[in-house]
């Protein structure tokens, strides 16, 4: 009996239920990854992210070989042709079962429905596993048996479910007896020349060794201080594991398992840095949960549907200034330049710049969402969409519209000495520390080659609140 594992956003050879199950149940186990350039372009995936995927695939080939599973890397334009390709390969290679890890985005769910149907026609079973989240989205509901819409009660139920699951590690030692190669495999090296796969993910190790060490170092050495360090961009206060979680190079179950061994007390007492960090993994699950139960958020719509009609501005020049880091607000500009050059932005900065786009410039949150996706190495539909809808006050559990970050005081608070700003905005070199967060107020500003604030904070915040109030009054 032969099995095929279709890998998508689960690019690992350990903590992988479909893989373990297939090895246990089948004589022959083969893996496939389908590179889908058209689909990637349609989603506007960042070059840094696609580069990380390709680097990871090279590593994964070796790790799967250790388990005697051949990873075939093939190319198809999009999801529709991918489904057809899987069905054809199954027929050609006498595959009896296909196994996948579920993905919860709308398009991906439609793809998998089509897959099941296509395989059914050929008498092939499709087994779906749920390793992407710690708690699968259909596992918890409120007392009315409805999906949660607010994080805090969701988190309570999520924790209870997590404890109930009593997670045990999945062995990564078992090996398949046989494996197969499919036709028309593509060479990874030939893919790296595509325009969207510039080699700029080097800062992020794609090998298991580097990744394991990164996760270990955070959980053992830094997670305890997470609560106090997590908001300071210049510190190594967060795990920086999101790029790996987004492509599934590391499993959330493995991180939880590590935490539950090394930080048992913090988890049991429900306080401390490690517990706070677990809460962030719950946010990751929560945004997948929202997407699963309220799929309209996958269709460019607000969770709170009334805001679909909110009259956002359309000033393209202001948007360009935001994208390029030329708003005249140092912390916003430093963050955007960091994103543009590295594909990475710290969470506190994501909150500041997204609030600035939606509440200071009153530009559509979807513009920001798309721009982030096109730049972020950890671009992840659910977390990105959830983060943007939160900032725009249109999502589930969103920040209320009148809570608007002041970019100057945020900078003063979270980049006190201005080290982050100075490393990304060299034009401000001559500005004294005292004026760094508001350089236009310095008397020597006219000699500095840096823009004056694109909008006046006080005036624009007042206008935003008025617009939201008027909008809500009329809806
Ligand atoms: C506007 C906006 C856009 C965002 N876009 C993305 C995105 O495309 N991809 C992405 O992974 N995260 C996104 N986030 C969430 C968050 O900023 C990142 O997950 C975090 O900065 C990653 O850094 P880390 O791995 O060091 O996180 P840590 O603080 O170490 O947290 C551990 C993990 O928990 C998850 N997590 C942490 N915070 C959040 C959160 N607020 N929402 C959901 N999951 C979270 C991530 O998987 C993260 O790796 C966005 C947030 C905002 C405000």
Short mmCIF file of C-alpha atoms and ligand atoms in Angstrom, two decimals:
data_model
loop_
_atom_site.label_atom_id
_atom_site.label_comp_id
_atom_site.label_asym_id
_atom_site.label_seq_id
_atom_site.Cartn_x
_atom_site.Cartn_y
_atom_site.Cartn_z
CA UNK A 1 0.00 0.00 0.00
CA UNK A 2 1.41 3.39 -1.03
CA UNK A 3 0.83 6.79 0.55
CA UNK A 4 1.51 10.29 -0.68
CA UNK A 5 2.01 13.19 1.71
CA UNK A 6 1.26 16.58 0.22
CA UNK A 7 3.29 19.15 2.16
CA UNK A 8 2.13 22.76 2.15
CA UNK A 9 2.68 24.97 5.20
CA UNK A 10 4.08 22.09 7.24
CA UNK A 11 7.66 21.97 5.98
CA UNK A 12 9.19 19.65 8.54
CA UNK A 13 10.02 16.00 9.06
CA UNK A 14 9.36 15.86 12.79
CA UNK A 15 6.22 16.46 14.86
CA UNK A 16 4.31 15.66 11.72
CA UNK A 17 1.21 13.48 12.22
CA UNK A 18 0.52 12.66 8.54
CA UNK A 19 4.11 11.52 8.08
CA UNK A 20 4.13 9.33 11.16
CA UNK A 21 0.75 7.87 10.37
CA UNK A 22 1.72 7.09 6.78
CA UNK A 23 4.96 5.41 7.85
CA UNK A 24 3.06 3.33 10.37
CA UNK A 25 0.33 2.25 7.98
CA UNK A 26 1.95 2.00 4.55
CA UNK A 27 4.77 0.10 2.88
CA UNK A 28 5.68 2.97 0.62
CA UNK A 29 5.61 6.64 1.61
CA UNK A 30 6.36 9.50 -0.76
CA UNK A 31 6.19 13.25 -0.17
CA UNK A 32 5.45 16.04 -2.60
CA UNK A 33 5.69 19.82 -2.44
CA UNK A 34 4.15 21.83 -5.26
CA UNK A 35 5.69 25.21 -5.99
CA UNK A 36 2.86 27.41 -7.31
CA UNK A 37 4.32 30.63 -8.78
CA UNK A 38 1.01 32.04 -10.02
CA UNK A 39 -0.68 31.46 -6.70
CA UNK A 40 2.24 33.02 -4.83
CA UNK A 41 2.10 36.07 -7.07
CA UNK A 42 -1.66 36.29 -6.60
CA UNK A 43 -1.10 36.41 -2.83
CA UNK A 44 1.79 38.83 -3.28
CA UNK A 45 4.10 36.74 -1.10
CA UNK A 46 7.30 38.45 -0.02
CA UNK A 47 10.53 37.53 -1.75
CA UNK A 48 12.06 36.89 1.64
CA UNK A 49 9.34 34.38 2.44
CA UNK A 50 9.53 32.49 -0.86
CA UNK A 51 13.30 32.44 -0.49
CA UNK A 52 12.95 30.93 2.99
CA UNK A 53 10.55 28.32 1.60
CA UNK A 54 13.05 27.28 -1.06
CA UNK A 55 15.91 27.15 1.45
CA UNK A 56 13.75 25.09 3.75
CA UNK A 57 12.80 22.65 0.97
CA UNK A 58 16.47 21.88 0.36
CA UNK A 59 16.86 21.03 4.04
CA UNK A 60 13.62 19.11 4.16
CA UNK A 61 14.70 16.85 1.30
CA UNK A 62 17.58 15.68 3.51
CA UNK A 63 15.53 15.32 6.67
CA UNK A 64 12.86 13.29 4.88
CA UNK A 65 15.55 11.15 3.29
CA UNK A 66 16.65 10.28 6.84
CA UNK A 67 13.18 8.77 7.20
CA UNK A 68 13.48 7.08 3.81
CA UNK A 69 10.82 9.35 2.33
CA UNK A 70 11.63 10.99 -0.99
CA UNK A 71 10.49 14.61 -1.28
CA UNK A 72 9.48 15.40 -4.84
CA UNK A 73 9.43 19.09 -5.64
CA UNK A 74 7.26 19.85 -8.63
CA UNK A 75 5.85 23.01 -10.16
CA UNK A 76 2.28 23.92 -11.08
CA UNK A 77 0.87 27.38 -11.72
CA UNK A 78 -1.88 27.36 -9.10
CA UNK A 79 -4.11 25.36 -6.79
CA UNK A 80 -6.47 24.11 -9.50
CA UNK A 81 -3.67 22.55 -11.49
CA UNK A 82 -2.05 21.29 -8.26
CA UNK A 83 -5.13 19.23 -7.42
CA UNK A 84 -5.18 17.76 -10.92
CA UNK A 85 -1.48 16.97 -10.66
CA UNK A 86 -1.92 15.11 -7.37
CA UNK A 87 -4.76 13.05 -8.87
CA UNK A 88 -2.63 12.20 -11.92
CA UNK A 89 0.42 11.27 -9.85
CA UNK A 90 -1.72 9.04 -7.65
CA UNK A 91 -2.97 7.16 -10.66
CA UNK A 92 0.45 6.85 -12.25
CA UNK A 93 2.15 5.62 -9.09
CA UNK A 94 -0.59 3.45 -7.61
CA UNK A 95 -1.06 5.61 -4.54
CA UNK A 96 -3.83 4.40 -2.22
CA UNK A 97 -3.94 7.23 0.32
CA UNK A 98 -3.09 10.93 0.35
CA UNK A 99 -2.40 12.70 3.65
CA UNK A 100 -2.32 16.41 4.35
CA UNK A 101 -2.28 18.86 7.21
CA UNK A 102 -5.33 21.13 7.02
CA UNK A 103 -4.98 24.78 6.06
CA UNK A 104 -7.86 27.01 7.14
CA UNK A 105 -7.79 29.91 4.69
CA UNK A 106 -10.80 30.03 2.34
CA UNK A 107 -8.95 29.32 -0.92
CA UNK A 108 -7.01 26.51 0.69
CA UNK A 109 -10.21 24.95 2.03
CA UNK A 110 -11.76 25.08 -1.43
CA UNK A 111 -8.60 23.49 -2.85
CA UNK A 112 -8.80 20.66 -0.34
CA UNK A 113 -12.49 20.09 -1.00
CA UNK A 114 -11.66 19.75 -4.69
CA UNK A 115 -8.82 17.40 -3.80
CA UNK A 116 -11.09 15.11 -1.81
CA UNK A 117 -13.59 14.96 -4.65
CA UNK A 118 -10.95 14.30 -7.30
CA UNK A 119 -9.44 11.51 -5.21
CA UNK A 120 -12.81 10.04 -4.31
CA UNK A 121 -13.49 9.60 -8.03
CA UNK A 122 -10.38 7.41 -8.18
CA UNK A 123 -11.23 5.50 -5.01
CA UNK A 124 -8.39 7.13 -3.08
CA UNK A 125 -8.83 8.22 0.53
CA UNK A 126 -7.64 11.65 1.65
CA UNK A 127 -6.66 11.82 5.33
CA UNK A 128 -6.63 15.26 6.94
CA UNK A 129 -4.63 16.04 10.10
CA UNK A 130 -4.57 19.21 12.18
CA UNK A 131 -1.00 19.97 13.20
CA UNK A 132 -1.09 23.63 12.16
CA UNK A 133 -2.68 24.83 15.38
CA UNK A 134 -2.27 23.75 18.97
CA UNK A 135 -6.04 23.49 19.25
CA UNK A 136 -7.92 22.78 16.03
CA UNK A 137 -10.53 25.41 15.17
CA UNK A 138 -13.51 23.09 15.36
CA UNK A 139 -12.66 21.91 18.88
CA UNK A 140 -13.98 24.75 21.04
CA UNK A 141 -17.21 26.74 21.20
CA UNK A 142 -18.91 28.99 23.74
CA UNK A 143 -21.78 27.90 25.99
CA UNK A 144 -24.30 28.60 23.25
CA UNK A 145 -22.27 26.28 21.03
CA UNK A 146 -21.28 29.24 18.88
CA UNK A 147 -17.74 30.23 17.90
CA UNK A 148 -15.99 32.69 20.21
CA UNK A 149 -15.58 36.23 18.95
CA UNK A 150 -13.48 37.58 21.79
CA UNK A 151 -9.99 36.41 22.68
CA UNK A 152 -10.14 36.20 26.51
CA UNK A 153 -12.94 33.59 26.81
CA UNK A 154 -11.50 31.79 23.78
CA UNK A 155 -8.13 31.63 25.52
CA UNK A 156 -9.70 30.12 28.65
CA UNK A 157 -11.37 27.37 26.63
CA UNK A 158 -8.22 26.96 24.53
CA UNK A 159 -6.07 26.39 27.63
CA UNK A 160 -8.53 23.84 29.00
CA UNK A 161 -8.56 21.99 25.69
CA UNK A 162 -4.78 22.09 25.43
CA UNK A 163 -4.43 20.56 28.89
CA UNK A 164 -7.06 17.98 28.07
CA UNK A 165 -5.22 16.92 24.91
CA UNK A 166 -2.25 15.80 27.01
CA UNK A 167 0.14 16.15 24.10
CA UNK A 168 2.86 13.56 23.65
CA UNK A 169 5.90 13.94 21.40
CA UNK A 170 5.76 12.31 17.99
CA UNK A 171 8.75 10.13 17.26
CA UNK A 172 10.91 11.27 14.36
CA UNK A 173 12.82 7.99 14.13
CA UNK A 174 10.50 5.71 12.20
CA UNK A 175 11.35 5.10 8.56
CA UNK A 176 9.34 4.14 5.51
CA UNK A 177 10.15 0.80 3.90
CA UNK A 178 9.94 2.18 0.38
CA UNK A 179 9.51 5.48 -1.38
CA UNK A 180 8.92 6.70 -4.94
CA UNK A 181 10.07 9.46 -7.25
CA UNK A 182 7.50 11.27 -9.34
CA UNK A 183 8.08 12.64 -12.84
CA UNK A 184 9.23 16.10 -13.85
CA UNK A 185 10.78 17.17 -10.65
CA UNK A 186 12.16 20.71 -10.67
CA UNK A 187 15.67 21.62 -9.53
CA UNK A 188 15.61 23.92 -6.51
CA UNK A 189 18.54 25.90 -7.91
CA UNK A 190 16.58 26.71 -11.03
CA UNK A 191 13.78 28.12 -8.90
CA UNK A 192 15.97 30.52 -6.97
CA UNK A 193 16.38 32.71 -10.07
CA UNK A 194 12.71 33.63 -10.17
CA UNK A 195 12.25 37.30 -9.59
CA UNK A 196 10.33 36.70 -6.39
CA UNK A 197 12.89 34.48 -4.80
CA UNK A 198 15.74 36.89 -4.20
CA UNK A 199 18.17 35.36 -1.75
CA UNK A 200 17.48 37.52 1.22
CA UNK A 201 16.43 35.12 3.93
CA UNK A 202 20.01 34.28 4.94
CA UNK A 203 19.62 35.77 8.39
CA UNK A 204 17.13 33.00 9.10
CA UNK A 205 18.61 29.52 9.36
CA UNK A 206 16.55 27.01 7.41
CA UNK A 207 18.32 23.93 8.78
CA UNK A 208 16.87 21.87 11.63
CA UNK A 209 20.01 22.35 13.71
CA UNK A 210 19.86 26.15 13.58
CA UNK A 211 16.14 26.16 14.15
CA UNK A 212 16.25 23.78 17.08
CA UNK A 213 18.93 25.90 18.70
CA UNK A 214 16.93 29.10 18.11
CA UNK A 215 13.84 27.59 19.75
CA UNK A 216 15.84 26.06 22.59
CA UNK A 217 17.72 29.30 23.32
CA UNK A 218 14.48 31.25 23.51
CA UNK A 219 12.49 28.81 25.61
CA UNK A 220 15.34 28.03 28.02
CA UNK A 221 17.07 31.38 28.27
CA UNK A 222 14.76 34.22 27.30
CA UNK A 223 11.11 33.20 27.63
CA UNK A 224 11.14 33.85 31.40
CA UNK A 225 11.82 37.55 30.69
CA UNK A 226 9.37 37.75 27.80
CA UNK A 227 6.83 39.90 29.63
CA UNK A 228 9.36 42.62 30.44
CA UNK A 229 11.35 42.54 27.17
CA UNK A 230 8.78 41.79 24.52
CA UNK A 231 7.94 45.41 23.70
CA UNK A 232 11.46 46.74 23.21
CA UNK A 233 12.43 46.38 19.54
CA UNK A 234 16.14 46.84 20.15
CA UNK A 235 16.23 43.91 22.59
CA UNK A 236 16.12 40.25 21.63
CA UNK A 237 12.97 40.02 23.69
CA UNK A 238 10.80 37.85 21.46
CA UNK A 239 11.46 34.46 19.89
CA UNK A 240 11.59 35.52 16.20
CA UNK A 241 10.12 32.12 15.38
CA UNK A 242 7.18 33.42 13.33
CA UNK A 243 8.87 32.87 9.93
CA UNK A 244 9.23 29.19 10.83
CA UNK A 245 5.76 28.85 12.27
CA UNK A 246 4.32 30.43 9.14
CA UNK A 247 5.87 27.83 6.81
CA UNK A 248 5.58 25.05 9.35
CA UNK A 249 9.32 24.49 9.66
CA UNK A 250 8.65 24.21 13.36
CA UNK A 251 5.55 22.77 14.94
CA UNK A 252 3.63 24.71 17.61
CA UNK A 253 3.13 21.39 19.44
CA UNK A 254 6.86 20.98 19.75
CA UNK A 255 7.19 24.49 21.21
CA UNK A 256 4.40 23.80 23.67
CA UNK A 257 5.98 20.51 24.65
CA UNK A 258 9.31 22.25 25.24
CA UNK A 259 7.58 24.92 27.32
CA UNK A 260 5.67 22.41 29.38
CA UNK A 261 8.93 20.67 30.32
CA UNK A 262 11.06 23.75 30.93
CA UNK A 263 8.49 26.14 32.30
CA UNK A 264 6.02 23.89 34.06
CA UNK A 265 5.69 26.24 37.03
CA UNK A 266 4.91 29.30 34.90
CA UNK A 267 2.26 27.39 32.96
CA UNK A 268 0.72 25.83 36.06
CA UNK A 269 0.62 29.10 37.97
CA UNK A 270 -0.52 30.92 34.87
CA UNK A 271 1.87 33.79 35.17
CA UNK A 272 5.42 34.67 34.18
CA UNK A 273 7.07 35.20 30.81
CA UNK A 274 6.61 31.69 29.50
CA UNK A 275 2.88 31.77 30.18
CA UNK A 276 2.67 35.16 28.43
CA UNK A 277 4.44 33.65 25.47
CA UNK A 278 2.06 30.70 25.34
CA UNK A 279 -0.70 33.29 25.18
CA UNK A 280 0.84 34.61 21.95
CA UNK A 281 0.74 31.12 20.47
CA UNK A 282 -2.94 31.18 21.41
CA UNK A 283 -3.38 34.45 19.47
CA UNK A 284 -1.93 32.67 16.47
CA UNK A 285 -4.54 29.91 16.86
CA UNK A 286 -7.27 32.48 17.54
CA UNK A 287 -6.82 34.27 14.23
CA UNK A 288 -6.98 30.91 12.44
CA UNK A 289 -10.11 30.10 14.43
CA UNK A 290 -11.70 33.40 13.37
CA UNK A 291 -10.81 32.77 9.74
CA UNK A 292 -12.25 29.26 9.93
CA UNK A 293 -15.57 30.24 11.50
CA UNK A 294 -15.98 33.63 9.84
CA UNK A 295 -14.56 33.06 6.34
CA UNK A 296 -15.75 36.46 5.11
CA UNK A 297 -12.52 37.86 6.62
CA UNK A 298 -10.66 35.93 3.90
CA UNK A 299 -12.54 37.85 1.23
CA UNK A 300 -11.19 41.35 1.88
CA UNK A 301 -14.03 42.05 4.26
CA UNK A 302 -14.10 43.39 7.78
CA UNK A 303 -15.02 41.03 10.59
CA UNK A 304 -17.49 43.73 11.69
CA UNK A 305 -19.28 43.95 8.37
CA UNK A 306 -20.66 47.45 8.92
CA UNK A 307 -17.12 48.80 8.48
CA UNK A 308 -16.96 47.52 4.91
CA UNK A 309 -18.44 50.86 3.99
CA UNK A 310 -16.15 53.03 6.09
CA UNK A 311 -14.95 56.01 4.03
CA UNK A 312 -11.19 55.57 4.09
CA UNK A 313 -9.00 58.11 2.32
CA UNK A 314 -7.33 57.29 -1.00
CA UNK A 315 -4.20 59.45 -0.90
CA UNK A 316 -1.60 57.38 -2.80
CA UNK A 317 1.20 59.84 -2.03
CA UNK A 318 0.63 59.50 1.71
CA UNK A 319 0.62 55.72 1.26
CA UNK A 320 3.94 55.85 -0.59
CA UNK A 321 5.43 57.99 2.18
CA UNK A 322 4.31 55.39 4.72
CA UNK A 323 5.67 52.49 2.66
CA UNK A 324 9.02 54.16 2.15
CA UNK A 325 9.45 55.46 5.68
CA UNK A 326 9.09 59.18 4.92
CA UNK A 327 6.25 60.22 7.22
CA UNK A 328 8.30 62.52 9.45
CA UNK A 329 7.52 60.32 12.47
CA UNK A 330 10.88 58.69 13.30
CA UNK A 331 9.64 55.48 14.89
CA UNK A 332 7.22 54.83 12.00
CA UNK A 333 9.89 55.56 9.41
CA UNK A 334 12.55 53.45 11.13
CA UNK A 335 10.13 50.51 11.37
CA UNK A 336 9.10 50.71 7.71
CA UNK A 337 12.68 50.97 6.50
CA UNK A 338 13.62 47.99 8.66
CA UNK A 339 10.76 46.03 7.08
CA UNK A 340 11.76 47.05 3.56
CA UNK A 341 15.38 46.08 4.04
CA UNK A 342 15.11 42.97 6.16
CA UNK A 343 11.61 41.53 5.69
CA UNK A 344 11.15 41.70 9.44
CA UNK A 345 9.35 44.02 11.87
CA UNK A 346 8.99 43.72 15.63
CA UNK A 347 5.42 43.29 16.94
CA UNK A 348 5.32 46.62 18.83
CA UNK A 349 6.37 48.38 15.64
CA UNK A 350 3.76 46.51 13.59
CA UNK A 351 1.17 47.88 15.99
CA UNK A 352 2.53 51.43 15.76
CA UNK A 353 2.82 51.59 11.96
CA UNK A 354 -0.51 49.89 11.31
CA UNK A 355 -2.27 52.25 13.70
CA UNK A 356 -0.54 55.16 11.97
CA UNK A 357 -1.74 54.05 8.53
CA UNK A 358 -5.33 53.50 9.64
CA UNK A 359 -5.81 56.22 12.23
CA UNK A 360 -3.40 59.00 11.30
CA UNK A 361 -3.56 58.72 7.52
CA UNK A 362 -7.01 57.06 7.54
CA UNK A 363 -5.91 54.87 4.63
CA UNK A 364 -7.56 51.47 4.01
CA UNK A 365 -6.21 48.76 6.29
CA UNK A 366 -6.24 46.39 3.31
CA UNK A 367 -3.51 48.47 1.66
CA UNK A 368 -1.37 47.96 4.72
CA UNK A 369 -2.26 44.27 4.90
CA UNK A 370 -1.16 43.73 1.28
CA UNK A 371 1.99 45.74 1.74
CA UNK A 372 2.98 43.76 4.83
CA UNK A 373 2.33 40.50 2.98
CA UNK A 374 4.58 41.63 0.14
CA UNK A 375 7.45 42.35 2.52
CA UNK A 376 7.22 40.15 5.61
CA UNK A 377 9.30 37.00 5.84
CA UNK A 378 6.67 35.66 8.25
CA UNK A 379 3.72 36.83 6.11
CA UNK A 380 0.81 34.75 7.33
CA UNK A 381 -2.71 35.43 6.14
CA UNK A 382 -4.55 34.87 9.43
CA UNK A 383 -2.16 36.72 11.75
CA UNK A 384 -1.65 39.55 9.29
CA UNK A 385 -5.33 39.99 8.58
CA UNK A 386 -6.16 39.73 12.29
CA UNK A 387 -3.44 42.25 13.18
CA UNK A 388 -4.62 44.77 10.59
CA UNK A 389 -8.28 44.43 11.44
CA UNK A 390 -7.36 44.88 15.10
CA UNK A 391 -5.44 48.09 14.36
CA UNK A 392 -8.19 49.47 12.14
CA UNK A 393 -10.79 48.72 14.86
CA UNK A 394 -12.86 46.67 12.43
CA UNK A 395 -11.99 43.15 13.56
CA UNK A 396 -12.93 40.75 16.29
CA UNK A 397 -11.69 41.91 19.67
CA UNK A 398 -10.36 45.00 17.95
CA UNK A 399 -8.82 48.05 19.58
CA UNK A 400 -11.65 50.57 20.08
CA UNK A 401 -11.56 53.30 17.40
CA UNK A 402 -10.75 56.02 19.90
CA UNK A 403 -7.63 54.29 21.22
CA UNK A 404 -5.03 55.73 18.89
CA UNK A 405 -1.30 55.30 19.39
CA UNK A 406 0.69 58.49 19.59
CA UNK A 407 3.78 57.63 17.49
CA UNK A 408 5.94 60.15 19.32
CA UNK A 409 5.20 58.87 22.81
CA UNK A 410 5.32 55.25 21.60
CA UNK A 411 8.83 55.95 20.30
CA UNK A 412 9.84 57.63 23.57
CA UNK A 413 8.51 54.70 25.55
CA UNK A 414 9.74 51.73 23.56
CA UNK A 415 12.89 53.16 21.98
CA UNK A 416 13.94 55.36 24.87
CA UNK A 417 17.52 55.92 23.84
CA UNK A 418 16.57 56.05 20.17
CA UNK A 419 18.94 53.24 19.24
CA UNK A 420 16.42 51.60 16.93
CA UNK A 421 15.55 54.89 15.23
CA UNK A 422 19.17 55.91 14.79
CA UNK A 423 20.05 52.58 13.19
CA UNK A 424 17.41 53.01 10.47
CA UNK A 425 17.14 56.77 9.96
CA UNK A 426 20.71 58.01 9.55
CA UNK A 427 19.50 61.49 8.48
CA UNK A 428 18.69 62.13 12.13
CA UNK A 429 22.32 61.70 13.22
CA UNK A 430 22.78 65.34 14.16
CA UNK A 431 19.49 65.57 16.08
CA UNK A 432 20.07 65.61 19.87
CA UNK A 433 18.59 62.68 21.81
CA UNK A 434 16.14 65.01 23.48
CA UNK A 435 14.51 65.84 20.14
CA UNK A 436 14.94 62.53 18.35
CA UNK A 437 11.31 61.47 18.63
CA UNK A 438 10.03 64.84 17.44
CA UNK A 439 12.85 66.32 15.37
CA UNK A 440 10.68 68.99 13.75
CA UNK A 441 10.44 70.67 17.16
CA UNK A 442 14.23 71.12 17.27
CA UNK A 443 15.56 74.53 16.29
CA UNK A 444 18.21 73.01 13.97
CA UNK A 445 15.61 70.94 12.04
CA UNK A 446 15.77 73.10 8.90
CA UNK A 447 19.32 71.77 8.29
CA UNK A 448 18.25 68.14 8.59
CA UNK A 449 17.35 66.29 5.41
CA UNK A 450 14.25 64.67 6.91
CA UNK A 451 10.57 65.40 6.21
CA UNK A 452 8.34 67.37 8.56
CA UNK A 453 5.42 65.28 9.93
CA UNK A 454 3.09 64.35 7.08
CA UNK A 455 0.08 65.01 9.34
CA UNK A 456 -0.36 66.91 12.59
CA UNK A 457 -0.93 64.34 15.33
CA UNK A 458 -3.51 66.20 17.36
CA UNK A 459 -5.55 67.44 14.42
CA UNK A 460 -5.63 64.14 12.56
CA UNK A 461 -6.54 62.11 15.64
CA UNK A 462 -9.45 64.46 16.33
CA UNK A 463 -10.59 64.10 12.72
CA UNK A 464 -10.36 60.30 12.84
CA UNK A 465 -12.45 60.11 15.98
CA UNK A 466 -15.02 62.42 14.44
CA UNK A 467 -15.21 60.28 11.28
CA UNK A 468 -15.68 57.08 13.28
CA UNK A 469 -18.34 58.71 15.47
CA UNK A 470 -20.24 60.05 12.45
CA UNK A 471 -19.96 56.72 10.68
CA UNK A 472 -21.25 54.76 13.66
CA UNK A 473 -24.09 57.22 14.19
CA UNK A 474 -25.26 56.66 10.62
CA UNK A 475 -24.94 52.83 10.66
C1 LIG B 1 -0.53 44.67 11.73
C2 LIG B 1 0.07 43.35 12.14
C3 LIG B 1 0.42 42.42 11.19
C4 LIG B 1 0.96 41.17 11.57
N1 LIG B 1 1.30 40.27 10.59
C5 LIG B 1 1.77 39.05 10.95
C6 LIG B 1 2.12 38.09 9.96
O1 LIG B 1 1.98 38.29 8.75
N2 LIG B 1 2.62 36.89 10.39
C7 LIG B 1 2.78 36.60 11.72
O2 LIG B 1 3.24 35.50 12.05
N3 LIG B 1 2.43 37.49 12.66
C8 LIG B 1 1.95 38.70 12.33
N4 LIG B 1 1.63 39.61 13.30
C9 LIG B 1 1.70 39.21 14.72
C10 LIG B 1 3.04 39.48 15.40
O3 LIG B 1 3.48 40.78 15.14
C11 LIG B 1 4.13 38.49 14.98
O4 LIG B 1 3.65 37.18 15.09
C12 LIG B 1 5.36 38.63 15.87
O5 LIG B 1 5.89 39.91 15.77
C13 LIG B 1 6.38 37.60 15.48
O6 LIG B 1 7.53 37.76 16.25
P1 LIG B 1 8.04 36.61 17.20
O7 LIG B 1 8.09 35.33 16.47
O8 LIG B 1 9.30 37.10 17.82
O9 LIG B 1 6.86 36.55 18.24
P2 LIG B 1 6.80 36.08 19.76
O10 LIG B 1 6.47 37.28 20.55
O11 LIG B 1 7.99 35.30 20.14
O12 LIG B 1 5.49 35.15 19.78
C14 LIG B 1 5.55 33.75 19.50
C15 LIG B 1 4.67 33.41 18.33
O13 LIG B 1 3.31 33.69 18.65
C16 LIG B 1 2.62 34.16 17.49
N5 LIG B 1 2.17 35.52 17.73
C17 LIG B 1 2.76 36.47 18.49
N6 LIG B 1 2.02 37.59 18.49
C18 LIG B 1 0.95 37.36 17.70
C19 LIG B 1 -0.18 38.13 17.30
N7 LIG B 1 -0.37 39.38 17.73
N8 LIG B 1 -1.07 37.58 16.46
C20 LIG B 1 -0.92 36.31 16.03
N9 LIG B 1 0.12 35.52 16.38
C21 LIG B 1 1.04 36.04 17.20
C22 LIG B 1 3.64 34.13 16.34
O14 LIG B 1 3.48 32.92 15.64
C23 LIG B 1 4.96 34.19 17.08
O15 LIG B 1 6.04 33.65 16.37
C24 LIG B 1 1.11 40.87 12.94
C25 LIG B 1 0.76 41.83 13.90
C26 LIG B 1 0.25 43.06 13.51
C27 LIG B 1 -0.10 44.07 14.56
#
